[in-house]
Tab-separated table of C-alpha atoms in Angstrom:
chain	number	residue	atom	x	y	z
A	1	MET	CA	-34.524	-27.943	27.170
A	2	SER	CA	-36.535	-28.243	30.427
A	3	GLN	CA	-38.420	-25.342	31.947
A	4	SER	CA	-36.019	-25.346	34.927
A	5	ALA	CA	-33.154	-25.067	32.571
A	6	LYS	CA	-34.719	-22.264	30.550
A	7	ASP	CA	-35.285	-20.360	33.914
A	8	ALA	CA	-31.640	-20.859	34.803
A	9	TYR	CA	-30.523	-19.208	31.594
A	10	ALA	CA	-33.128	-16.345	31.771
A	11	PRO	CA	-31.433	-12.868	31.799
A	12	SER	CA	-31.664	-10.880	35.011
A	13	GLY	CA	-33.372	-7.482	35.189
A	14	ALA	CA	-30.021	-5.712	35.159
A	15	MET	CA	-29.015	-7.498	32.014
A	16	ARG	CA	-32.318	-6.562	30.280
A	17	LEU	CA	-31.694	-2.938	31.184
A	18	ALA	CA	-28.148	-3.044	29.746
A	19	ALA	CA	-29.463	-4.554	26.527
A	20	LEU	CA	-32.136	-1.791	26.204
A	21	ALA	CA	-29.460	0.824	26.869
A	22	SER	CA	-27.160	-0.761	24.237
A	23	ALA	CA	-29.988	-0.736	21.645
A	24	ALA	CA	-30.780	2.939	22.386
A	25	TYR	CA	-27.062	3.833	22.016
A	26	ARG	CA	-26.833	2.116	18.670
A	27	HIS	CA	-29.939	3.822	17.422
A	28	VAL	CA	-28.812	7.354	18.404
A	29	PHE	CA	-24.971	7.164	17.807
A	30	ALA	CA	-24.831	4.631	14.921
A	31	ALA	CA	-28.085	4.367	13.037
A	32	GLY	CA	-30.089	7.465	13.860
A	33	PRO	CA	-30.233	10.672	11.733
A	34	VAL	CA	-27.890	12.527	14.049
A	35	ALA	CA	-25.261	9.768	14.159
A	36	PRO	CA	-22.967	11.486	11.647
A	37	LEU	CA	-22.857	14.542	13.925
A	38	LEU	CA	-22.374	12.685	17.187
A	39	SER	CA	-19.839	10.113	15.961
A	40	ARG	CA	-17.651	11.823	13.382
A	41	PRO	CA	-15.356	9.432	11.547
A	42	LYS	CA	-11.600	9.558	12.333
A	43	PRO	CA	-9.860	7.770	9.462
A	44	VAL	CA	-6.360	6.452	10.020
A	45	ARG	CA	-3.780	8.568	8.330
A	46	ARG	CA	-1.527	6.010	6.650
A	47	THR	CA	0.649	8.524	4.879
A	48	GLY	CA	0.987	11.452	7.299
A	49	PHE	CA	-0.730	14.780	7.522
A	50	ASP	CA	-1.342	17.432	4.858
A	51	LEU	CA	0.025	20.781	6.309
A	52	ASP	CA	-0.324	24.286	4.995
A	53	LEU	CA	2.992	25.919	5.951
A	54	ARG	CA	4.635	29.275	5.489
A	55	ILE	CA	8.330	29.878	4.929
A	56	ALA	CA	9.580	31.962	7.879
A	57	GLU	CA	13.196	32.140	6.758
A	58	ASN	CA	15.354	31.002	3.799
A	59	ARG	CA	18.879	31.010	5.293
A	60	PRO	CA	22.307	30.136	3.707
A	61	GLU	CA	24.036	27.340	5.670
A	62	ALA	CA	27.008	26.493	3.453
A	63	GLU	CA	28.094	26.693	-0.186
A	64	ASP	CA	25.005	25.835	-2.229
A	65	VAL	CA	23.022	24.884	0.852
A	66	VAL	CA	20.103	26.749	2.357
A	67	SER	CA	17.781	25.892	5.225
A	68	LEU	CA	14.077	26.645	5.193
A	69	THR	CA	12.307	27.299	8.526
A	70	LEU	CA	8.613	26.375	8.075
A	71	GLU	CA	5.783	27.432	10.368
A	72	SER	CA	2.037	26.998	10.625
A	73	ASP	CA	-0.597	29.639	11.410
A	74	GLY	CA	-0.395	29.155	15.160
A	75	GLU	CA	-1.367	25.514	15.585
A	76	PRO	CA	1.216	23.146	17.112
A	77	LEU	CA	2.861	21.126	14.421
A	78	PRO	CA	2.690	17.332	14.441
A	79	HIS	CA	5.292	15.616	16.625
A	80	TRP	CA	8.315	13.997	15.009
A	81	VAL	CA	11.395	12.039	16.010
A	82	PRO	CA	14.925	11.968	14.566
A	83	GLY	CA	15.060	10.430	11.121
A	84	ALA	CA	11.674	11.850	10.010
A	85	HIS	CA	11.128	13.648	6.790
A	86	LEU	CA	8.563	15.773	5.021
A	87	ASP	CA	7.016	15.338	1.588
A	88	VAL	CA	7.167	18.862	0.282
A	89	PHE	CA	4.977	20.076	-2.671
A	90	LEU	CA	6.696	23.078	-4.249
A	91	PRO	CA	4.762	25.979	-5.875
A	92	SER	CA	5.666	24.439	-9.330
A	93	GLY	CA	3.957	21.168	-8.403
A	94	ARG	CA	7.181	19.318	-7.958
A	95	GLN	CA	7.216	16.899	-5.015
A	96	ARG	CA	10.336	16.287	-2.956
A	97	GLN	CA	11.344	14.645	0.313
A	98	TYR	CA	13.513	16.498	2.822
A	99	SER	CA	14.774	15.347	6.178
A	100	LEU	CA	13.748	17.349	9.197
A	101	CYS	CA	16.864	18.710	10.787
A	102	GLY	CA	15.693	20.992	13.560
A	103	ASP	CA	14.708	20.436	17.198
A	104	PRO	CA	12.068	17.797	17.714
A	105	ALA	CA	10.978	19.607	20.858
A	106	ASP	CA	9.997	22.724	18.782
A	107	ARG	CA	6.356	22.307	17.961
A	108	HIS	CA	6.144	25.650	16.269
A	109	THR	CA	8.590	25.349	13.405
A	110	TYR	CA	10.210	22.705	11.165
A	111	ARG	CA	13.532	23.023	9.476
A	112	VAL	CA	14.763	21.392	6.301
A	113	ALA	CA	18.020	21.889	4.342
A	114	VAL	CA	18.588	21.569	0.623
A	115	ARG	CA	21.730	21.531	-1.459
A	116	ARG	CA	21.441	23.136	-4.879
A	117	ILE	CA	22.123	20.747	-7.685
A	118	ASP	CA	22.293	22.634	-11.017
A	119	ALA	CA	22.297	19.558	-13.134
A	120	GLY	CA	19.253	18.064	-11.245
A	121	LEU	CA	15.559	18.135	-12.189
A	122	GLY	CA	14.903	21.657	-10.860
A	123	GLY	CA	13.538	21.051	-7.341
A	124	SER	CA	16.624	22.249	-5.449
A	125	ARG	CA	16.892	25.319	-7.689
A	126	GLU	CA	13.321	26.152	-6.959
A	127	VAL	CA	13.792	25.777	-3.181
A	128	HIS	CA	16.771	28.055	-3.262
A	129	GLY	CA	14.653	30.725	-4.890
A	130	LEU	CA	11.803	30.635	-2.411
A	131	ARG	CA	11.289	33.663	-0.245
A	132	ALA	CA	9.968	34.230	3.290
A	133	GLY	CA	6.252	34.412	3.304
A	134	THR	CA	5.760	31.847	0.497
A	135	ARG	CA	3.173	29.178	1.324
A	136	ILE	CA	3.833	25.533	0.578
A	137	THR	CA	2.028	22.214	1.264
A	138	ALA	CA	3.801	19.451	3.111
A	139	ARG	CA	2.834	15.932	4.068
A	140	GLY	CA	4.149	14.216	7.131
A	141	PRO	CA	6.212	13.889	9.175
A	142	ARG	CA	6.983	10.314	8.115
A	143	ASN	CA	9.848	8.128	9.318
A	144	ALA	CA	11.620	5.276	7.488
A	145	PHE	CA	14.988	5.987	9.288
A	146	THR	CA	14.106	5.455	12.945
A	147	LEU	CA	16.742	5.805	15.658
A	148	VAL	CA	16.723	2.350	17.291
A	149	GLY	CA	17.861	1.703	20.849
A	150	ALA	CA	21.592	0.739	21.102
A	151	PRO	CA	24.426	0.868	23.567
A	152	SER	CA	26.352	3.259	21.320
A	153	TYR	CA	26.161	4.871	17.895
A	154	LEU	CA	28.371	5.577	14.944
A	155	PHE	CA	26.932	8.209	12.557
A	156	VAL	CA	28.381	8.679	9.077
A	157	ALA	CA	27.071	11.700	7.140
A	158	GLY	CA	28.193	12.631	3.663
A	159	GLY	CA	27.504	16.238	2.599
A	160	ILE	CA	23.755	17.060	2.850
A	161	GLY	CA	23.368	13.589	4.414
A	162	ILE	CA	23.988	15.410	7.748
A	163	THR	CA	20.304	16.492	7.737
A	164	PRO	CA	18.723	13.335	9.125
A	165	ILE	CA	21.838	12.544	11.285
A	166	LEU	CA	21.910	15.987	13.069
A	167	PRO	CA	18.740	15.363	15.208
A	168	MET	CA	20.042	11.914	16.046
A	169	VAL	CA	23.355	13.487	17.361
A	170	ARG	CA	21.213	15.821	19.411
A	171	ALA	CA	19.084	12.946	20.799
A	172	CYS	CA	22.194	10.962	21.849
A	173	HIS	CA	23.708	14.146	23.467
A	174	GLU	CA	20.542	14.783	25.495
A	175	ARG	CA	20.238	11.093	26.562
A	176	GLY	CA	23.826	10.709	27.486
A	177	VAL	CA	24.384	7.827	25.109
A	178	PRO	CA	27.923	7.259	23.629
A	179	TRP	CA	28.161	8.490	20.043
A	180	ARG	CA	30.671	9.346	17.343
A	181	LEU	CA	29.971	11.203	14.072
A	182	VAL	CA	32.166	10.999	10.955
A	183	TYR	CA	31.126	13.925	8.795
A	184	LEU	CA	32.396	13.863	5.225
A	185	GLY	CA	32.351	16.613	2.588
A	186	ARG	CA	34.296	18.331	-0.197
A	187	SER	CA	35.492	21.168	2.054
A	188	ARG	CA	34.470	22.801	5.373
A	189	ALA	CA	32.821	25.638	3.364
A	190	SER	CA	30.418	23.104	1.735
A	191	MET	CA	29.401	21.291	4.912
A	192	PRO	CA	26.351	22.783	6.696
A	193	PHE	CA	25.834	22.936	10.471
A	194	LEU	CA	29.418	22.640	11.535
A	195	GLY	CA	28.864	25.423	14.110
A	196	GLU	CA	25.863	23.740	15.461
A	197	LEU	CA	27.739	20.488	16.034
A	198	THR	CA	30.160	22.266	18.313
A	199	GLY	CA	27.426	22.424	20.929
A	200	TYR	CA	27.265	18.678	21.263
A	201	ASP	CA	30.394	17.892	23.279
A	202	SER	CA	29.298	14.575	24.859
A	203	GLY	CA	30.618	12.588	21.902
A	204	VAL	CA	33.119	12.892	19.049
A	205	ALA	CA	32.431	14.984	15.902
A	206	ASP	CA	35.091	13.850	13.475
A	207	ILE	CA	35.033	16.305	10.655
A	208	ARG	CA	36.762	14.983	7.437
A	209	PRO	CA	36.586	17.309	4.454
A	210	ASP	CA	38.227	15.892	1.312
A	211	ASP	CA	40.593	18.751	0.879
A	212	GLU	CA	42.058	18.142	4.311
A	213	ALA	CA	41.681	14.339	4.933
A	214	GLY	CA	41.605	12.966	1.346
A	215	LEU	CA	38.930	10.895	-0.149
A	216	PRO	CA	36.845	8.869	2.377
A	217	ASP	CA	37.584	5.275	2.966
A	218	ILE	CA	34.634	3.481	4.563
A	219	THR	CA	36.731	0.475	5.345
A	220	GLY	CA	38.591	2.696	7.833
A	221	ILE	CA	35.381	4.204	9.220
A	222	LEU	CA	33.273	1.198	10.058
A	223	PRO	CA	35.780	-0.265	12.584
A	224	LEU	CA	35.256	2.922	14.726
A	225	ALA	CA	31.824	1.397	15.832
A	226	ALA	CA	31.925	-0.468	19.114
A	227	PRO	CA	30.620	-4.076	19.242
A	228	GLY	CA	26.791	-3.966	19.194
A	229	ALA	CA	26.640	-0.370	18.016
A	230	ALA	CA	24.034	1.027	15.634
A	231	ILE	CA	25.621	2.513	12.540
A	232	TYR	CA	23.649	5.213	10.741
A	233	LEU	CA	24.819	6.223	7.275
A	234	CYS	CA	23.321	8.837	4.937
A	235	GLY	CA	25.368	10.008	1.914
A	236	PRO	CA	26.244	9.186	-1.665
A	237	PRO	CA	24.854	5.840	-2.842
A	238	PRO	CA	28.309	4.258	-3.594
A	239	LEU	CA	29.337	4.959	0.025
A	240	MET	CA	26.212	3.258	1.445
A	241	SER	CA	26.483	0.297	-1.033
A	242	THR	CA	30.108	-0.343	0.019
A	243	ALA	CA	29.126	-0.138	3.721
A	244	ARG	CA	26.408	-2.670	3.342
A	245	GLY	CA	28.774	-5.174	1.726
A	246	LEU	CA	31.433	-4.721	4.508
A	247	VAL	CA	29.705	-4.282	7.794
A	248	ARG	CA	29.008	-7.896	8.500
A	249	GLU	CA	32.696	-8.702	7.878
A	250	ILE	CA	34.129	-5.831	9.840
A	251	ASN	CA	31.651	-5.650	12.803
A	252	PRO	CA	29.219	-8.568	12.768
A	253	THR	CA	27.475	-7.469	15.988
A	254	ALA	CA	26.654	-3.976	14.684
A	255	SER	CA	23.441	-2.962	12.906
A	256	LEU	CA	23.547	-0.845	9.781
A	257	HIS	CA	20.871	1.704	9.000
A	258	THR	CA	20.843	3.723	5.742
A	259	GLU	CA	18.551	6.161	4.007
A	260	ARG	CA	18.305	7.641	0.513
A	261	PHE	CA	15.643	9.806	-1.090
A	262	SER	CA	16.329	8.835	-4.663
A	263	PRO	CA	14.792	5.545	-5.984
A	264	LEU	CA	17.081	2.465	-6.086
A	265	PRO	CA	17.980	1.332	-9.609
A	266	VAL	CA	15.859	-1.532	-10.973
A	267	VAL	CA	17.786	-4.834	-10.534
A	268	ASP	CA	16.970	-8.064	-12.375
A	269	GLY	CA	14.067	-6.391	-14.248
A	270	ALA	CA	12.360	-7.719	-17.282
A	271	PRO	CA	10.195	-5.753	-19.713
A	272	PHE	CA	6.401	-6.171	-19.453
A	273	GLU	CA	3.137	-4.330	-20.267
A	274	ILE	CA	0.627	-2.605	-18.017
A	275	ARG	CA	-2.911	-2.174	-19.191
A	276	LEU	CA	-4.759	0.689	-17.556
A	277	TYR	CA	-8.352	-0.317	-17.205
A	278	ARG	CA	-9.939	3.087	-16.693
A	279	SER	CA	-7.732	5.000	-19.043
A	280	GLY	CA	-7.935	2.310	-21.787
A	281	VAL	CA	-4.228	2.488	-22.670
A	282	THR	CA	-1.398	0.010	-22.592
A	283	VAL	CA	2.040	1.195	-21.440
A	284	PRO	CA	5.287	-0.740	-21.833
A	285	VAL	CA	7.621	-1.021	-18.855
A	286	ALA	CA	11.345	-1.279	-19.830
A	287	ALA	CA	13.648	-3.690	-17.970
A	288	ASP	CA	15.399	-0.857	-16.161
A	289	GLU	CA	12.466	1.410	-15.295
A	290	SER	CA	9.728	1.160	-12.574
A	291	ALA	CA	6.131	0.617	-13.301
A	292	LEU	CA	5.466	4.037	-11.749
A	293	THR	CA	7.737	5.757	-14.264
A	294	ALA	CA	5.968	4.034	-17.167
A	295	ILE	CA	2.395	4.771	-15.749
A	296	ARG	CA	3.242	8.432	-15.282
A	297	ARG	CA	3.798	8.806	-19.039
A	298	ALA	CA	0.154	8.022	-19.535
A	299	VAL	CA	-1.314	9.248	-16.202
A	300	PRO	CA	0.879	12.043	-14.938
A	301	GLY	CA	-1.237	12.731	-11.868
A	302	VAL	CA	-0.895	9.251	-10.303
A	303	ALA	CA	-0.052	9.521	-6.639
A	304	TYR	CA	3.344	8.590	-5.273
A	305	SER	CA	5.820	9.670	-2.623
A	306	CYS	CA	8.843	7.695	-1.510
A	307	ARG	CA	9.504	5.713	-4.769
A	308	GLN	CA	11.270	3.086	-2.589
A	309	GLY	CA	8.333	0.860	-1.503
A	310	PHE	CA	7.849	1.960	2.164
A	311	CYS	CA	5.072	4.522	2.312
A	312	GLY	CA	2.184	2.935	0.396
A	313	THR	CA	1.097	6.087	-1.367
A	314	CYS	CA	1.218	4.480	-4.815
A	315	ARG	CA	-0.693	1.332	-3.893
A	316	THR	CA	-2.887	0.416	-6.917
A	317	PRO	CA	-5.560	-2.268	-7.310
A	318	VAL	CA	-4.553	-5.145	-9.566
A	319	LEU	CA	-7.413	-6.532	-11.695
A	320	ALA	CA	-5.495	-9.355	-13.505
A	321	GLY	CA	-2.000	-10.648	-13.748
A	322	THR	CA	0.695	-11.911	-11.265
A	323	VAL	CA	2.817	-9.373	-9.334
A	324	GLU	CA	6.411	-9.682	-8.204
A	325	HIS	CA	6.226	-7.741	-4.928
A	326	ARG	CA	9.349	-5.788	-4.047
A	327	ASP	CA	7.936	-3.459	-1.349
A	328	ARG	CA	8.374	-3.540	2.422
A	329	VAL	CA	4.919	-2.605	3.745
A	330	LEU	CA	2.063	-4.181	1.846
A	331	PRO	CA	0.210	-6.714	4.093
A	332	ASP	CA	-0.042	-10.339	2.909
A	333	GLY	CA	-3.766	-10.070	2.629
A	334	GLU	CA	-3.503	-7.266	0.074
A	335	ARG	CA	-0.751	-8.706	-2.134
A	336	GLU	CA	-3.092	-10.651	-4.393
A	337	LYS	CA	-5.179	-7.697	-5.360
A	338	SER	CA	-2.910	-4.667	-5.128
A	339	MET	CA	0.736	-3.596	-5.621
A	340	LEU	CA	3.093	-0.622	-4.962
A	341	VAL	CA	3.862	0.414	-8.467
A	342	CYS	CA	6.982	2.341	-7.429
A	343	VAL	CA	8.986	-0.846	-6.956
A	344	SER	CA	6.896	-3.969	-7.730
A	345	ARG	CA	6.748	-5.571	-11.206
A	346	SER	CA	5.084	-8.236	-13.207
A	347	ALA	CA	6.135	-11.801	-12.343
A	348	GLY	CA	5.388	-12.634	-16.007
A	349	GLY	CA	2.898	-11.380	-18.539
A	350	PRO	CA	0.924	-8.178	-18.619
A	351	LEU	CA	-0.841	-6.573	-15.608
A	352	LEU	CA	-4.243	-4.994	-15.628
A	353	LEU	CA	-4.438	-2.102	-13.158
A	354	ASP	CA	-7.421	-0.072	-11.963
A	355	LEU	CA	-6.165	3.165	-13.362
């Protein structure tokens, strides 16, 4: 390069000063001894927030249903939108997911509601026995049941399935968007928040207890949605499965959104083995169980949350083997070396996991 060309590319005095300032900044804020104090890390929270909450009230809402009002020690609670839920860690160590069913505008309290199931695994019975003043840990809020934009809405709630639907009805009422709710249950006495629904008179709250209206027929409910409507359904698994099979036939322009907190049954599974590298044990995985279930027999403390493949809590490094990925969130760049053990399985042969 000629001297004239070199002179043409020579930095100006202002550029030299900017470079010196940049170097000084990097030394102080990135590499210097006080850098950790001046530039504190702010890691991305991929699975929500850990919250230390206190039960302000345990209130009966219907037969075998109580609501818990949860509050912090004065700090505003994280914002949430309709459809969100909390991961709740009970005093016994049990972990459960409960929909937020209060007012999203209230930043001082959260509300969840729980139906007592005596034949269950004990979580609902424990919740019903909790008293005001008890402290619990929660993680979230997290949302896998987001209220999408639509010209109108049809909500179908079965029993305690009203909990994620109730804030959606409130949102539609406040926004002036057309909505209709079909609320199913055994009897009015078993259906929580009936009184609260009377305050939302901008739409139709169609209450259908079995002892008055007979057993529900989803084939007669889905046509109530207008063309292009968003249909939100939360209730017993058979009701949701039937709706998924019919909605395209009955209303092809509608969108169907469902939520469940229990894991889906394993479909088309084959048995395989998981070798745990750090634990030094091998666990068999049956054709009808998840890898997470099998792993927890050997490593009870392994982290998990949703058990449906959408939160990423149970992501585990894969050291060897081929994975059949059944999740909804793992990026393509991570699928070769990790898996969500709550839903994903072996594509053939054993898996070696870093556990």
